[in-house]
Amino acid sequence: MEGMIRSELFANAMLGGTTVAVVAAVVGYFLVLRALAFASEALTDISFAGATGAALIGVNPLAGMVVLGLGAVLCLGQFSERMRGRDIEIGIVLSFAMGLGVLFLNLYAHSSASHAAAGVGVLFGSLMSVSVEDILITLALGALVIACLVVIGRPLLFASVDPTVAEVRGVPLRGLGVIFLALLAIATAISVLMIGILLAVSLLLAPAASAVNFGRRPFATIALAATFGVAIVWLGVTLEFFGPWHHVPVGFYISFFSSFLYLISLVWKRLISGSEVRQPAHADREVSHHSHG
Amino acid sequence: MIDLLRYPFMQHALLAGSLTALGATLVGFFLINRGMTFACHALPNIGFAGAAGAVLLGFEPVLGLFAFILIAALVFAFLGGEHRERDIGIGVVMSLALGLGVFFLASYSGYAQRVYAILFGSILGISAKQVLASAILTLITLAAMTILFRPLLFYTVDPEQAAARGLPIAFLNVVFMVLVAVTVTTSVQVTGALLVFALMVAPPAIAMRLSRRPGAIVALALVLGQIIVIMSILMAGMSASWPVSFFVAALSFLGYAGLRTVQALGSTFGREGRTWKA
């Protein structure tokens, strides 16, 4: 009986984790190209406020995260279509969201004795306790994000790599930027649901950043990033369920393997291809290729 | 409210909070101008892992906090490369540290409340001894910053010129990062690791939109930091269940966003918003 429940939990965790890994890696590729590492960190903190606020008023945390994330994106999108060089604005919005999250969590934890440990799940994630509905919603949202990226992928790539030329060619930079941030907000929300606020960034950032160090052509790089993400999640989930330390949450394994992978990719880049930065150049070539043909 | 001030815990909190804010805003000014704002957000979170590790090994959490922050600050100071790669590096190091923190926390079978105090802050429960410690650390920070202010400003504004004139760059960098580690560690007590950013970066960020002269910016930032921290502690003390860090973050946000709005309105009527840029 217990074994059956365990294997069902394991299957759920694998399914949810795999979805999140693929979505995070694909979104992450554009995130790395657009230098949005700090903005994605901010979105996870905004998710913190969303999840805790939703818990406080008795709504599904995922709904709270998506709604607040999209709201924040619309606000931040007013400043500029690209978040680059906007560190102070992002940081202050991030802090405010984090402050709200801390407040909501505090109020929620004090509202009932059974809620006292609520913070742990939100901060560090809980693949073990993800419900079937959550997984279905994650699948649906993940499919939505991927579908949108398939549609806007090519112009987005162009706009990310060479905004000046893209603008001249009539690519709507601001619109694309805001749409991408909205997709990032959704991807962040489902990642947070699986591995928690504090570690969602490792799944968004590291697989894609490593793939960019290894890969050459955009499509192959995205595929590599997704493969890295899925492998890391499978390793993490398997170790959480069957590993030597049963109490260690999956987030630890995911952050550990992600960082390790990124380190290897850095060493690889230095050793094989010299220290020059050739990644934007290759993407540029790819894009202009297609837009000419 | 006058009654509230009679409680020793409020006196301790106000004293330690206002002292910490002095060092924090001063160092925050340089962090902004060196483009290290993301690092400022990452460092306290990295410190959290150190604190969790120290608790696991039976040391004082603050020792682990300081050690991890100092190591990470030195690594960040010497991270080369372009802005994008540096940000990715910081993000990856931060998630690795947070992962380690989770691991330490999960391996610790005892009462982890002390680690949560690191995440969320504990200024309202601070002891007289800790107040004394933050007073000493603030004095050291202020003294060092006063001596280093000019060379550090020179280096921040124009690193190449500073190197050409024979400024001891590596030494300046190391001393500055030690000061960063000290102020971040003391700030963690006030706001918790999650919200150090608001305390260190918001006051100088607001001040930089009000003046162009470095001296005036620093003076304004110090005053703003004091206002934000003292108001936050008083409001948290009165509300009883709302955390100090929430008020710090909210006041910073309101101050900054309010100023931006006023300046945006002002510039549509023909006046430029004034900013000082390094």
XYZ file of C-alpha atoms in Angstrom:
571
model
C 0.000 0.000 0.000
C 2.664 2.423 1.048
C 4.760 1.344 -1.896
C 1.882 2.098 -4.263
C 1.373 5.572 -2.837
C 5.094 6.150 -3.082
C 5.274 5.077 -6.687
C 2.304 7.268 -7.544
C 4.005 10.230 -5.852
C 7.177 9.390 -7.748
C 5.321 9.305 -11.082
C 3.651 12.653 -10.308
C 6.934 14.224 -9.307
C 8.647 12.957 -12.458
C 5.839 14.204 -14.708
C 5.623 17.636 -13.084
C 9.387 17.955 -12.792
C 9.992 17.026 -16.433
C 7.426 19.567 -17.657
C 8.964 22.309 -15.556
C 12.490 21.372 -16.640
C 11.651 21.615 -20.352
C 9.720 24.886 -20.013
C 12.349 26.464 -17.753
C 15.180 25.470 -20.088
C 13.497 26.856 -23.223
C 12.467 30.098 -21.523
C 15.894 30.153 -19.882
C 17.660 30.231 -23.260
C 16.033 33.552 -24.121
C 16.544 34.742 -20.548
C 20.290 34.212 -20.900
C 20.359 35.896 -24.339
C 18.447 38.893 -22.978
C 20.575 39.114 -19.796
C 17.531 38.861 -17.534
C 19.076 36.852 -14.671
C 18.211 39.466 -12.069
C 14.695 40.002 -13.463
C 13.999 36.263 -13.211
C 15.224 36.326 -9.613
C 12.756 39.180 -9.041
C 9.924 37.175 -10.582
C 10.554 34.285 -8.183
C 10.305 36.712 -5.276
C 7.096 38.121 -6.706
C 5.850 34.532 -6.860
C 6.627 34.308 -3.141
C 4.212 37.182 -2.461
C 1.663 35.605 -4.831
C 1.824 32.161 -3.250
C 1.678 33.365 0.353
C -1.026 35.940 -0.426
C -3.129 33.250 -2.119
C -2.665 30.928 0.865
C -3.810 33.735 3.167
C -7.090 34.299 1.304
C -7.575 30.587 0.582
C -6.905 30.532 -3.167
C -4.695 28.109 -5.104
C -1.075 29.319 -4.726
C -0.357 28.744 -8.420
C -3.194 31.140 -9.342
C -1.779 33.747 -6.952
C 1.714 33.400 -8.425
C 0.562 33.667 -12.043
C -1.734 36.654 -11.386
C 0.832 38.633 -9.358
C 3.659 37.709 -11.754
C 1.724 38.933 -14.784
C 0.722 42.096 -12.909
C 4.344 42.823 -12.033
C 5.429 42.219 -15.624
C 2.905 44.780 -16.857
C 4.272 47.294 -14.312
C 7.938 46.575 -15.096
C 7.192 46.564 -18.828
C 6.235 50.229 -18.521
C 9.807 51.138 -17.660
C 11.426 49.569 -20.675
C 10.961 46.682 -23.072
C 14.353 45.375 -22.033
C 15.221 45.059 -18.387
C 18.948 45.377 -19.018
C 20.539 48.090 -16.897
C 17.436 48.416 -14.746
C 18.918 46.724 -11.696
C 17.797 49.299 -9.149
C 14.175 49.375 -10.316
C 14.044 45.587 -10.468
C 15.661 45.287 -7.058
C 13.254 47.665 -5.375
C 10.203 45.969 -6.888
C 11.759 42.635 -5.859
C 12.249 43.812 -2.282
C 8.718 45.123 -2.050
C 7.335 41.799 -3.307
C 9.581 39.920 -0.880
C 8.396 42.190 1.942
C 4.775 41.492 1.073
C 5.571 37.775 0.948
C 7.186 37.887 4.388
C 4.161 39.780 5.731
C 1.634 37.353 4.207
C 3.622 34.368 5.420
C 3.799 35.863 8.891
C 0.050 36.492 9.019
C -0.686 33.045 7.577
C 1.646 31.237 9.993
C 0.021 33.040 12.932
C -3.521 32.378 11.701
C -3.480 28.742 12.834
C -1.081 26.434 14.612
C -1.187 23.991 11.686
C 0.164 26.710 9.386
C 3.281 27.414 11.438
C 5.591 25.513 9.092
C 3.982 26.796 5.881
C 7.052 28.816 4.998
C 9.217 25.774 4.460
C 7.119 24.421 1.588
C 6.869 27.764 -0.186
C 10.532 28.614 0.161
C 11.990 25.230 -0.633
C 9.260 23.579 -2.709
C 7.524 20.308 -2.187
C 7.520 17.943 -5.148
C 6.385 15.243 -2.715
C 3.118 17.004 -1.997
C 2.208 18.301 -5.435
C -1.388 17.347 -6.249
C -2.624 15.818 -9.500
C -4.552 19.005 -10.316
C -1.376 21.049 -9.863
C 0.393 18.749 -12.294
C -2.395 19.069 -14.854
C -2.357 22.873 -14.557
C 1.440 22.818 -14.830
C 1.198 20.723 -18.005
C -1.379 23.097 -19.491
C 0.573 26.255 -18.597
C 3.819 24.682 -19.793
C 2.233 23.760 -23.149
C 0.916 27.310 -23.456
C 4.368 28.820 -22.848
C 6.051 26.496 -25.347
C 3.345 27.149 -27.959
C 3.759 30.916 -27.583
C 7.535 30.602 -27.878
C 7.196 28.511 -31.028
C 5.134 31.336 -32.536
C 7.294 34.283 -31.419
C 10.617 32.415 -31.203
C 12.212 33.644 -34.391
C 11.440 37.376 -34.053
C 12.234 37.157 -30.319
C 15.637 35.657 -31.089
C 16.296 38.387 -33.624
C 15.184 41.098 -31.171
C 17.298 39.601 -28.371
C 20.496 39.293 -30.365
C 20.421 42.467 -32.436
C 17.713 44.871 -31.270
C 18.879 47.772 -33.437
C 18.658 45.891 -36.721
C 15.475 44.149 -35.585
C 13.804 47.478 -34.915
C 14.776 48.795 -38.329
C 13.244 45.684 -39.886
C 9.984 46.460 -38.064
C 10.133 43.871 -35.250
C 7.940 45.184 -32.389
C 10.592 45.201 -29.635
C 8.453 46.446 -26.781
C 5.550 44.082 -27.452
C 7.866 41.080 -27.762
C 9.704 42.060 -24.583
C 6.521 42.254 -22.542
C 5.164 38.981 -23.983
C 8.437 37.257 -23.143
C 8.366 38.595 -19.578
C 4.797 37.289 -19.238
C 5.945 33.834 -20.404
C 8.860 34.072 -17.962
C 6.399 34.878 -15.171
C 4.354 31.747 -15.951
C 7.459 29.562 -16.247
C 8.691 30.947 -12.919
C 5.363 30.230 -11.227
C 5.346 26.559 -12.214
C 9.041 26.175 -11.324
C 8.382 27.676 -7.895
C 5.526 25.244 -7.357
C 7.929 22.338 -7.912
C 11.199 23.412 -6.308
C 10.369 26.504 -4.282
C 11.074 30.223 -4.389
C 14.699 30.122 -3.426
C 15.765 27.541 -5.979
C 13.551 28.124 -9.013
C 16.272 30.300 -10.508
C 18.699 27.377 -10.654
C 16.402 25.529 -13.066
C 15.717 28.629 -15.156
C 19.300 29.802 -15.388
C 21.880 27.028 -15.165
C 20.758 24.495 -17.839
C 20.313 27.243 -20.446
C 23.498 29.104 -19.506
C 25.470 25.849 -19.689
C 23.936 24.926 -23.052
C 24.889 28.354 -24.409
C 28.484 27.649 -23.414
C 28.427 24.265 -25.175
C 26.161 24.870 -28.146
C 26.497 26.701 -31.408
C 23.196 26.988 -33.251
C 20.112 28.340 -31.419
C 17.837 25.365 -31.980
C 20.466 22.820 -30.991
C 21.317 24.935 -27.929
C 17.675 25.014 -26.828
C 17.398 21.234 -27.272
C 20.595 20.775 -25.260
C 19.284 23.072 -22.506
C 16.057 21.058 -22.277
C 18.039 17.811 -22.147
C 20.222 19.186 -19.342
C 17.169 20.379 -17.408
C 15.347 17.057 -17.725
C 18.446 15.055 -16.767
C 19.003 17.213 -13.688
C 15.389 16.896 -12.570
C 15.317 13.128 -13.124
C 18.516 12.716 -11.122
C 17.170 14.975 -8.388
C 13.767 13.332 -8.101
C 15.269 9.825 -8.173
C 17.759 10.742 -5.454
C 15.047 12.349 -3.343
C 12.942 9.200 -3.467
C 15.612 6.507 -3.433
C 18.785 8.300 -2.370
C 20.702 7.798 0.861
C 19.252 10.886 2.588
C 15.478 10.678 2.585
C 14.975 14.021 4.249
C 16.835 16.118 1.686
C 14.484 18.010 -0.645
C 14.838 17.763 -4.413
C 15.838 21.446 -4.613
C 19.235 20.691 -3.120
C 20.056 18.072 -5.754
C 18.767 20.299 -8.549
C 20.794 23.321 -7.454
C 23.874 21.177 -6.897
C 23.812 19.424 -10.283
C 22.895 22.667 -12.083
C 25.831 24.543 -10.607
C 28.172 21.649 -11.286
C 27.012 21.534 -14.902
C 27.535 25.265 -15.303
C 31.039 24.978 -13.890
C 31.869 22.208 -16.376
C 30.475 24.303 -19.216
C 32.681 27.241 -18.214
C 35.768 25.048 -18.132
C 34.781 23.547 -21.491
C 34.349 26.979 -23.038
C 37.746 28.141 -21.808
C 39.529 24.974 -22.915
C 37.948 24.248 -26.277
C 37.011 27.527 -27.812
C 39.319 30.039 -26.164
C 38.164 32.886 -24.006
C 36.503 34.983 -26.734
C 32.733 35.397 -26.554
C 31.387 33.910 -29.739
C 27.866 33.044 -28.653
C 26.009 36.225 -29.715
C 27.831 36.155 -33.045
C 26.614 32.672 -33.927
C 23.007 33.504 -33.091
C 23.300 36.646 -35.160
C 24.537 34.707 -38.140
C 21.711 32.231 -37.786
C 19.056 34.932 -37.644
C 20.310 37.078 -40.503
C 20.609 33.889 -42.507
C 16.930 33.200 -42.110
C 15.748 36.725 -42.546
C 17.673 37.032 -45.788
C 16.450 33.746 -47.141
C 3.956 55.110 21.275
C 5.826 56.785 24.130
C 4.990 53.728 26.218
C 6.487 51.546 23.543
C 9.825 53.331 23.847
C 10.088 52.317 27.500
C 10.495 48.663 26.591
C 14.152 47.612 26.504
C 13.540 45.488 23.380
C 12.358 48.570 21.491
C 15.331 50.615 22.687
C 17.720 47.868 21.615
C 16.013 47.504 18.242
C 16.049 51.231 17.516
C 19.669 51.609 18.532
C 20.970 48.604 16.613
C 18.735 49.359 13.627
C 19.828 52.950 13.242
C 23.524 52.106 13.713
C 23.332 49.309 11.158
C 21.554 51.558 8.662
C 24.454 54.053 8.792
C 26.999 51.523 7.565
C 24.551 49.828 5.213
C 23.584 52.946 3.258
C 27.177 54.126 3.021
C 28.351 50.813 1.576
C 25.171 50.547 -0.529
C 26.070 53.782 -2.322
C 29.283 52.220 -3.607
C 27.592 48.915 -4.437
C 25.140 50.712 -6.732
C 27.862 52.666 -8.478
C 29.980 49.586 -9.006
C 27.015 47.814 -10.606
C 26.873 45.242 -7.820
C 23.187 45.471 -6.939
C 22.471 41.855 -7.892
C 25.444 40.802 -5.773
C 23.941 42.765 -2.887
C 20.775 40.701 -3.211
C 22.692 37.445 -3.554
C 25.189 37.847 -0.681
C 22.757 37.612 2.249
C 21.071 34.603 0.664
C 24.472 32.948 0.359
C 25.094 33.833 3.996
C 21.946 31.936 4.891
C 23.657 28.709 3.805
C 26.615 29.542 6.042
C 24.332 30.171 8.982
C 22.520 26.875 8.438
C 25.861 25.063 8.194
C 27.122 26.680 11.390
C 23.985 25.626 13.282
C 24.455 22.080 12.006
C 28.065 22.011 13.244
C 27.160 23.650 16.558
C 28.696 27.080 15.966
C 27.049 30.468 16.276
C 25.008 31.059 13.097
C 26.458 34.560 12.717
C 29.956 33.096 12.211
C 28.819 30.963 9.295
C 26.835 33.891 7.942
C 29.876 36.161 7.936
C 32.267 33.548 6.547
C 30.076 32.653 3.563
C 29.272 36.276 2.777
C 32.930 37.280 2.921
C 34.076 34.468 0.637
C 31.297 35.158 -1.866
C 31.939 38.925 -1.764
C 35.617 38.388 -2.582
C 34.707 36.009 -5.415
C 32.203 38.521 -6.854
C 34.704 41.370 -6.575
C 37.129 39.616 -8.843
C 34.589 38.092 -11.247
C 35.630 39.332 -14.648
C 33.717 39.158 -17.857
C 30.856 41.155 -19.222
C 27.787 42.131 -17.236
C 25.627 39.265 -18.519
C 28.088 36.518 -17.639
C 28.717 38.048 -14.231
C 24.999 38.046 -13.468
C 24.677 34.399 -14.491
C 27.675 33.538 -12.324
C 26.145 35.319 -9.340
C 22.790 33.603 -9.934
C 24.392 30.163 -10.134
C 26.559 30.684 -7.029
C 23.500 31.939 -5.147
C 21.355 28.950 -6.042
C 24.174 26.572 -5.154
C 24.462 28.230 -1.746
C 20.715 28.158 -1.190
C 20.672 24.495 -2.152
C 23.401 23.833 0.409
C 21.366 25.795 2.949
C 18.369 23.562 2.265
C 20.597 20.518 2.660
C 22.032 21.716 5.995
C 18.590 22.658 7.236
C 17.138 19.286 6.283
C 20.048 17.456 7.922
C 19.615 19.361 11.170
C 17.251 17.498 13.405
C 17.071 20.160 16.103
C 15.154 23.364 16.363
C 15.887 25.395 13.240
C 14.266 28.581 14.493
C 17.616 30.348 14.627
C 18.093 29.761 10.920
C 14.653 31.150 10.136
C 15.578 34.226 12.154
C 18.428 34.686 9.657
C 15.987 34.581 6.731
C 13.367 36.851 8.244
C 15.309 39.042 10.688
C 15.134 39.304 14.443
C 15.702 42.943 15.346
C 12.839 43.006 17.866
C 14.509 40.236 19.855
C 18.020 41.646 19.899
C 20.062 41.577 23.121
C 22.121 44.362 24.709
C 25.272 42.465 23.823
C 24.291 42.329 20.161
C 23.582 46.076 20.235
C 27.099 46.642 21.513
C 28.488 44.378 18.781
C 26.667 46.286 16.047
C 27.848 49.588 17.562
C 31.485 48.462 17.392
C 31.119 47.083 13.862
C 29.399 50.275 12.700
C 32.165 52.421 14.183
C 34.813 50.376 12.381
C 32.858 50.553 9.111
C 32.316 54.300 9.374
C 35.970 54.936 10.227
C 37.205 52.798 7.329
C 34.743 54.345 4.906
C 35.756 57.859 5.929
C 39.409 57.093 5.260
C 38.695 55.246 2.006
C 35.921 57.490 0.708
C 37.970 59.497 -1.791
C 40.118 56.717 -3.268
C 37.115 54.405 -3.411
C 35.025 57.029 -5.197
C 37.853 57.663 -7.641
C 38.226 53.953 -8.321
C 34.450 53.493 -8.696
C 34.053 56.383 -11.129
C 37.108 55.670 -13.241
C 38.886 52.382 -12.512
C 41.408 52.787 -15.359
C 42.514 56.257 -14.317
C 42.725 55.106 -10.714
C 44.967 52.217 -11.701
C 47.114 54.500 -13.856
C 47.621 56.887 -10.929
C 48.947 53.997 -8.870
C 46.026 53.438 -6.501
C 46.335 50.070 -4.724
C 43.325 48.570 -6.535
C 43.511 45.027 -5.197
C 43.914 46.277 -1.629
C 40.983 48.704 -1.997
C 38.849 45.934 -3.451
C 39.596 43.533 -0.611
C 39.026 46.120 2.134
C 35.780 47.221 0.509
C 34.534 43.643 0.233
C 35.343 43.022 3.907
C 33.245 46.098 4.739
C 30.470 44.788 2.466
C 30.538 41.487 4.328
C 30.420 43.232 7.721
C 27.504 45.507 6.799
C 25.522 42.755 5.072
C 25.978 40.526 8.127
C 24.790 43.196 10.539
C 21.940 44.166 8.187
C 20.724 40.561 8.171
C 19.832 40.988 11.844
C 17.593 43.941 11.040
C 15.754 42.880 7.904
C 16.598 39.207 7.487
C 18.591 37.815 4.569
C 15.667 38.117 2.197
C 15.411 41.908 2.500
C 18.898 43.324 3.033
C 18.659 44.832 -0.431
C 15.950 47.301 0.594
C 18.033 48.592 3.494
C 21.330 48.904 1.615
C 20.288 49.983 -1.864
C 17.014 51.919 -1.612
C 18.238 54.949 0.422
C 21.238 55.713 -1.850
C 19.114 54.958 -4.931
C 16.572 57.575 -3.826
C 19.325 60.038 -2.915
C 20.972 59.614 -6.321
C 17.793 60.869 -7.966
C 17.805 63.984 -5.778
C 21.338 65.234 -6.153
C 24.407 64.965 -8.362
C 27.133 65.650 -5.832
C 28.582 62.528 -4.155
C 28.853 64.229 -0.749
C 25.247 65.392 -0.821
C 24.057 61.977 -2.035
C 25.790 60.189 0.816
C 24.452 62.654 3.416
C 20.912 62.339 2.023
C 21.172 58.542 1.878
C 22.262 58.382 5.523
C 19.286 60.523 6.593
C 16.837 58.525 4.439
C 18.198 55.252 5.825
C 17.652 56.495 9.370
C 14.085 57.605 8.599
C 13.196 54.293 6.939
C 14.658 52.088 9.675
C 13.320 54.051 12.644
C 9.840 54.362 11.151
C 9.823 50.639 10.280
C 10.810 49.536 13.773
C 8.251 51.843 15.400
C 5.484 50.701 13.063
C 6.346 47.026 13.580
C 6.442 47.592 17.336
C 2.987 49.166 17.270
C 1.423 46.551 15.001
C 2.840 43.649 17.074
C 2.489 40.991 14.357
C 3.697 42.756 11.187
C 7.418 42.206 10.579
C 10.005 45.035 10.512
C 11.346 43.861 7.158
C 7.972 44.363 5.522
C 7.944 48.009 6.574
C 11.538 48.544 5.415
C 10.672 47.124 1.990
C 7.360 48.957 1.730
C 8.732 52.360 2.797
C 11.685 51.989 0.410
C 9.360 51.074 -2.421
C 6.941 53.915 -1.689
C 9.785 56.426 -1.395
C 11.443 55.350 -4.614
C 8.287 54.852 -6.685
C 6.799 58.094 -5.353
C 9.904 60.049 -6.282
C 10.004 58.485 -9.755
C 6.360 59.454 -10.305
C 6.905 63.044 -9.135
C 10.011 63.359 -11.326
C 8.211 61.868 -14.332
C 5.418 64.402 -13.864
C 7.993 67.164 -13.396
C 9.873 66.307 -16.578
C 6.686 66.365 -18.653
C 6.389 69.999 -17.556
C 9.816 70.704 -18.969
C 12.160 69.972 -16.067
C 14.723 67.243 -16.292
C 14.892 64.618 -13.550
C 18.306 65.005 -11.985
C 20.510 61.991 -11.504
C 24.119 61.529 -10.647
C 25.895 58.877 -12.595
C 29.257 57.394 -11.866
